[in-house]
Amino acid sequence: MTGPRATHAPRTDSTQDSHGTTEDRGDPADRDATPSADDNPAARTSPAPSGTGSTPSGTAPAAFPSLDDLRRQLAARLEPAARAWLDHALDEAAAHPGTHGPISAWELRLAEAGRRCGAAHADAARVLILDAARADTDALSRVYFQGTADERRAVLHALPHLVPGPGALPLVEDALRTNDTRLLAAATGPYAARHLDPHAWRHAVLKCLFTGVPVDEVANLPERARGDGELARMLADYAAERTAAGRAVPEDLHRVLDLTESAPGAPGADHPHGKES
């Protein structure tokens, strides 16, 4: 077996985490559950996009891996049975992309990925399956709104690879309204860095601070925060509110505030920017 191929995939109705707990498909409307420490994105092989290097095993990505990075990581880390399953899933999705009947085979495989590949690698496997199936914005939206929190997160990670324009921003905006820190972290990846307008992006940064999502998860943070006086004002107001209430100010807030005080970028830096791959 040579490892995951560069294409496509399906899904089933339960997943299993690294502790052997089966994940039901559940109610897609359940958006506000607070994840456990085992669900921290820092403990996973994150498939957040961009092609700037691979992620050391068991650590949060300093950069956002490309699809090729994800394939190499899974080829090296999956057990033979899991690699064989993923190869088959990708081939199946490549051969039968799009929608066939009420639900496509590759959509079933998305649900199955956690049980087959393990929780640590399920995100990456799902992103590769979505890529192999050539999922467009409509298909991604269907998976997002009908899927589990794990599947929604994979869709968000896949956006920079699969959606060239801002058409999938409603998915990002939906995720930013939740209190699920895993979804929030995925929603602030390269797709948001490129397409969110300044107002929405600033509020996304504040949402991370409210909920404890590390600002390291925010793609292109130094570039977008640089010289942003309005973000600095919002951060100062938030810090003042916390101080007045006798609550600690997050250390990450000071980090972002320092970024806003650095020299502004080129003209037009108030607009969305940042490369995805």
PDB file of C-alpha atoms in Angstrom, residues 103-253:
ATOM      1  CA  ILE A 103     -26.822  11.056  -0.187  1.00  0.00           C
ATOM      2  CA  SER A 104     -23.606  10.309  -2.025  1.00  0.00           C
ATOM      3  CA  ALA A 105     -21.284   7.472  -1.096  1.00  0.00           C
ATOM      4  CA  TRP A 106     -18.477   9.928  -0.405  1.00  0.00           C
ATOM      5  CA  GLU A 107     -20.689  11.762   2.090  1.00  0.00           C
ATOM      6  CA  LEU A 108     -21.145   8.516   3.976  1.00  0.00           C
ATOM      7  CA  ARG A 109     -17.389   8.104   4.105  1.00  0.00           C
ATOM      8  CA  LEU A 110     -17.036  11.501   5.783  1.00  0.00           C
ATOM      9  CA  ALA A 111     -18.930  10.197   8.792  1.00  0.00           C
ATOM     10  CA  GLU A 112     -16.925   6.980   8.755  1.00  0.00           C
ATOM     11  CA  ALA A 113     -13.529   8.691   8.692  1.00  0.00           C
ATOM     12  CA  GLY A 114     -13.222   9.107  12.450  1.00  0.00           C
ATOM     13  CA  ARG A 115     -13.787   5.428  13.115  1.00  0.00           C
ATOM     14  CA  ARG A 116     -11.542   4.297  10.256  1.00  0.00           C
ATOM     15  CA  CYS A 117      -8.649   6.743  10.592  1.00  0.00           C
ATOM     16  CA  GLY A 118      -8.860   7.752  14.248  1.00  0.00           C
ATOM     17  CA  ALA A 119      -9.809  11.111  15.730  1.00  0.00           C
ATOM     18  CA  ALA A 120      -6.308  12.553  15.327  1.00  0.00           C
ATOM     19  CA  HIS A 121      -6.375  12.080  11.551  1.00  0.00           C
ATOM     20  CA  ALA A 122     -10.086  12.320  10.725  1.00  0.00           C
ATOM     21  CA  ASP A 123     -10.015  16.028   9.831  1.00  0.00           C
ATOM     22  CA  ALA A 124      -7.275  15.532   7.275  1.00  0.00           C
ATOM     23  CA  ALA A 125      -8.943  12.439   5.817  1.00  0.00           C
ATOM     24  CA  ARG A 126     -12.237  14.290   5.439  1.00  0.00           C
ATOM     25  CA  VAL A 127     -10.581  17.222   3.683  1.00  0.00           C
ATOM     26  CA  LEU A 128      -8.967  14.840   1.187  1.00  0.00           C
ATOM     27  CA  ILE A 129     -12.319  13.130   0.630  1.00  0.00           C
ATOM     28  CA  LEU A 130     -14.020  16.454  -0.067  1.00  0.00           C
ATOM     29  CA  ASP A 131     -11.251  17.347  -2.485  1.00  0.00           C
ATOM     30  CA  ALA A 132     -11.475  13.995  -4.217  1.00  0.00           C
ATOM     31  CA  ALA A 133     -15.236  14.385  -4.605  1.00  0.00           C
ATOM     32  CA  ARG A 134     -14.692  17.834  -6.116  1.00  0.00           C
ATOM     33  CA  ALA A 135     -17.260  19.191  -3.677  1.00  0.00           C
ATOM     34  CA  ASP A 136     -18.556  22.580  -4.805  1.00  0.00           C
ATOM     35  CA  THR A 137     -20.076  25.274  -2.613  1.00  0.00           C
ATOM     36  CA  ASP A 138     -23.529  23.674  -2.695  1.00  0.00           C
ATOM     37  CA  ALA A 139     -22.171  20.273  -1.681  1.00  0.00           C
ATOM     38  CA  LEU A 140     -20.010  21.790   1.038  1.00  0.00           C
ATOM     39  CA  SER A 141     -22.997  23.721   2.384  1.00  0.00           C
ATOM     40  CA  ARG A 142     -25.103  20.561   2.462  1.00  0.00           C
ATOM     41  CA  VAL A 143     -22.421  18.633   4.340  1.00  0.00           C
ATOM     42  CA  TYR A 144     -21.900  21.531   6.738  1.00  0.00           C
ATOM     43  CA  PHE A 145     -25.515  22.104   7.673  1.00  0.00           C
ATOM     44  CA  GLN A 146     -26.503  18.429   7.758  1.00  0.00           C
ATOM     45  CA  GLY A 147     -23.335  17.038   9.288  1.00  0.00           C
ATOM     46  CA  THR A 148     -21.896  16.612  12.751  1.00  0.00           C
ATOM     47  CA  ALA A 149     -19.596  19.163  14.352  1.00  0.00           C
ATOM     48  CA  ASP A 150     -16.621  17.099  13.149  1.00  0.00           C
ATOM     49  CA  GLU A 151     -17.867  17.190   9.562  1.00  0.00           C
ATOM     50  CA  ARG A 152     -18.593  20.915   9.764  1.00  0.00           C
ATOM     51  CA  ARG A 153     -15.057  21.504  10.961  1.00  0.00           C
ATOM     52  CA  ALA A 154     -13.645  19.509   8.044  1.00  0.00           C
ATOM     53  CA  VAL A 155     -15.705  21.573   5.603  1.00  0.00           C
ATOM     54  CA  LEU A 156     -14.260  24.772   7.058  1.00  0.00           C
ATOM     55  CA  HIS A 157     -10.737  23.401   6.730  1.00  0.00           C
ATOM     56  CA  ALA A 158     -11.446  22.438   3.118  1.00  0.00           C
ATOM     57  CA  LEU A 159     -12.762  25.834   1.991  1.00  0.00           C
ATOM     58  CA  PRO A 160      -9.415  27.411   0.960  1.00  0.00           C
ATOM     59  CA  HIS A 161      -8.654  24.359  -1.176  1.00  0.00           C
ATOM     60  CA  LEU A 162     -12.039  24.082  -2.868  1.00  0.00           C
ATOM     61  CA  VAL A 163     -13.732  27.504  -3.009  1.00  0.00           C
ATOM     62  CA  PRO A 164     -11.812  30.232  -4.847  1.00  0.00           C
ATOM     63  CA  GLY A 165     -14.174  33.109  -4.044  1.00  0.00           C
ATOM     64  CA  PRO A 166     -16.252  34.383  -1.112  1.00  0.00           C
ATOM     65  CA  GLY A 167     -19.287  32.216  -1.895  1.00  0.00           C
ATOM     66  CA  ALA A 168     -18.806  30.015   1.177  1.00  0.00           C
ATOM     67  CA  LEU A 169     -18.608  32.884   3.667  1.00  0.00           C
ATOM     68  CA  PRO A 170     -22.052  31.996   5.110  1.00  0.00           C
ATOM     69  CA  LEU A 171     -20.477  28.806   6.477  1.00  0.00           C
ATOM     70  CA  VAL A 172     -17.688  30.760   8.146  1.00  0.00           C
ATOM     71  CA  GLU A 173     -20.167  33.267   9.535  1.00  0.00           C
ATOM     72  CA  ASP A 174     -22.313  30.464  10.925  1.00  0.00           C
ATOM     73  CA  ALA A 175     -19.326  28.873  12.650  1.00  0.00           C
ATOM     74  CA  LEU A 176     -18.317  32.201  14.153  1.00  0.00           C
ATOM     75  CA  ARG A 177     -21.726  32.423  15.833  1.00  0.00           C
ATOM     76  CA  THR A 178     -21.140  29.202  17.768  1.00  0.00           C
ATOM     77  CA  ASN A 179     -19.309  28.618  21.021  1.00  0.00           C
ATOM     78  CA  ASP A 180     -17.666  25.415  19.794  1.00  0.00           C
ATOM     79  CA  THR A 181     -13.992  26.306  20.021  1.00  0.00           C
ATOM     80  CA  ARG A 182     -13.010  23.707  17.417  1.00  0.00           C
ATOM     81  CA  LEU A 183     -15.358  25.255  14.862  1.00  0.00           C
ATOM     82  CA  LEU A 184     -14.172  28.744  15.751  1.00  0.00           C
ATOM     83  CA  ALA A 185     -10.551  27.756  15.234  1.00  0.00           C
ATOM     84  CA  ALA A 186     -11.358  26.219  11.850  1.00  0.00           C
ATOM     85  CA  ALA A 187     -13.452  29.236  10.848  1.00  0.00           C
ATOM     86  CA  THR A 188     -10.539  31.633  11.362  1.00  0.00           C
ATOM     87  CA  GLY A 189      -8.279  29.849   8.899  1.00  0.00           C
ATOM     88  CA  PRO A 190      -6.933  31.086   5.546  1.00  0.00           C
ATOM     89  CA  TYR A 191     -10.364  31.301   3.894  1.00  0.00           C
ATOM     90  CA  ALA A 192     -11.535  33.814   6.492  1.00  0.00           C
ATOM     91  CA  ALA A 193      -8.208  35.667   6.304  1.00  0.00           C
ATOM     92  CA  ARG A 194      -8.749  36.174   2.615  1.00  0.00           C
ATOM     93  CA  HIS A 195     -12.484  36.836   2.395  1.00  0.00           C
ATOM     94  CA  LEU A 196     -13.880  38.222   5.657  1.00  0.00           C
ATOM     95  CA  ASP A 197     -14.362  41.973   5.557  1.00  0.00           C
ATOM     96  CA  PRO A 198     -12.504  43.994   8.214  1.00  0.00           C
ATOM     97  CA  HIS A 199     -15.524  44.418  10.500  1.00  0.00           C
ATOM     98  CA  ALA A 200     -16.373  40.705  10.544  1.00  0.00           C
ATOM     99  CA  TRP A 201     -12.713  39.722  10.866  1.00  0.00           C
ATOM    100  CA  ARG A 202     -12.196  41.966  13.905  1.00  0.00           C
ATOM    101  CA  HIS A 203     -15.204  40.420  15.601  1.00  0.00           C
ATOM    102  CA  ALA A 204     -13.828  36.967  14.802  1.00  0.00           C
ATOM    103  CA  VAL A 205     -10.607  37.856  16.616  1.00  0.00           C
ATOM    104  CA  LEU A 206     -12.605  39.099  19.605  1.00  0.00           C
ATOM    105  CA  LYS A 207     -14.699  35.922  19.578  1.00  0.00           C
ATOM    106  CA  CYS A 208     -11.491  33.923  19.862  1.00  0.00           C
ATOM    107  CA  LEU A 209     -10.479  35.979  22.875  1.00  0.00           C
ATOM    108  CA  PHE A 210     -13.947  35.575  24.465  1.00  0.00           C
ATOM    109  CA  THR A 211     -13.926  31.808  24.086  1.00  0.00           C
ATOM    110  CA  GLY A 212     -10.257  31.034  24.711  1.00  0.00           C
ATOM    111  CA  VAL A 213      -9.340  30.004  21.174  1.00  0.00           C
ATOM    112  CA  PRO A 214      -5.587  30.715  20.848  1.00  0.00           C
ATOM    113  CA  VAL A 215      -4.968  33.571  18.446  1.00  0.00           C
ATOM    114  CA  ASP A 216      -2.288  31.395  16.851  1.00  0.00           C
ATOM    115  CA  GLU A 217      -5.246  29.717  15.123  1.00  0.00           C
ATOM    116  CA  VAL A 218      -6.112  32.970  13.299  1.00  0.00           C
ATOM    117  CA  ALA A 219      -4.551  32.827   9.842  1.00  0.00           C
ATOM    118  CA  ASN A 220      -2.605  35.874   8.656  1.00  0.00           C
ATOM    119  CA  LEU A 221      -3.121  37.571  12.021  1.00  0.00           C
ATOM    120  CA  PRO A 222       0.057  39.706  11.960  1.00  0.00           C
ATOM    121  CA  GLU A 223      -0.674  40.968   8.442  1.00  0.00           C
ATOM    122  CA  ARG A 224      -4.324  41.806   9.035  1.00  0.00           C
ATOM    123  CA  ALA A 225      -3.878  43.265  12.527  1.00  0.00           C
ATOM    124  CA  ARG A 226      -0.924  45.457  11.596  1.00  0.00           C
ATOM    125  CA  GLY A 227      -1.793  49.123  12.027  1.00  0.00           C
ATOM    126  CA  ASP A 228      -5.504  48.371  12.583  1.00  0.00           C
ATOM    127  CA  GLY A 229      -6.569  51.220  14.846  1.00  0.00           C
ATOM    128  CA  GLU A 230     -10.188  50.088  15.045  1.00  0.00           C
ATOM    129  CA  LEU A 231      -9.161  46.630  16.224  1.00  0.00           C
ATOM    130  CA  ALA A 232      -6.887  48.283  18.800  1.00  0.00           C
ATOM    131  CA  ARG A 233      -9.837  50.327  20.089  1.00  0.00           C
ATOM    132  CA  MET A 234     -12.040  47.229  20.361  1.00  0.00           C
ATOM    133  CA  LEU A 235      -9.316  45.351  22.210  1.00  0.00           C
ATOM    134  CA  ALA A 236      -8.747  48.233  24.621  1.00  0.00           C
ATOM    135  CA  ASP A 237     -12.488  48.439  25.336  1.00  0.00           C
ATOM    136  CA  TYR A 238     -12.649  44.710  25.999  1.00  0.00           C
ATOM    137  CA  ALA A 239      -9.611  44.854  28.290  1.00  0.00           C
ATOM    138  CA  ALA A 240     -11.160  47.769  30.206  1.00  0.00           C
ATOM    139  CA  GLU A 241     -14.426  45.858  30.657  1.00  0.00           C
ATOM    140  CA  ARG A 242     -12.601  42.801  32.011  1.00  0.00           C
ATOM    141  CA  THR A 243     -10.484  44.899  34.347  1.00  0.00           C
ATOM    142  CA  ALA A 244     -13.522  46.775  35.659  1.00  0.00           C
ATOM    143  CA  ALA A 245     -15.212  43.450  36.354  1.00  0.00           C
ATOM    144  CA  GLY A 246     -12.161  42.203  38.256  1.00  0.00           C
ATOM    145  CA  ARG A 247     -11.382  39.594  35.615  1.00  0.00           C
ATOM    146  CA  ALA A 248      -8.007  38.797  34.067  1.00  0.00           C
ATOM    147  CA  VAL A 249      -7.197  40.132  30.623  1.00  0.00           C
ATOM    148  CA  PRO A 250      -6.154  37.307  28.262  1.00  0.00           C
ATOM    149  CA  GLU A 251      -2.461  37.330  27.415  1.00  0.00           C
ATOM    150  CA  ASP A 252      -3.407  36.853  23.776  1.00  0.00           C
ATOM    151  CA  LEU A 253      -5.166  40.214  23.846  1.00  0.00           C
TER     152      LEU A 253
END
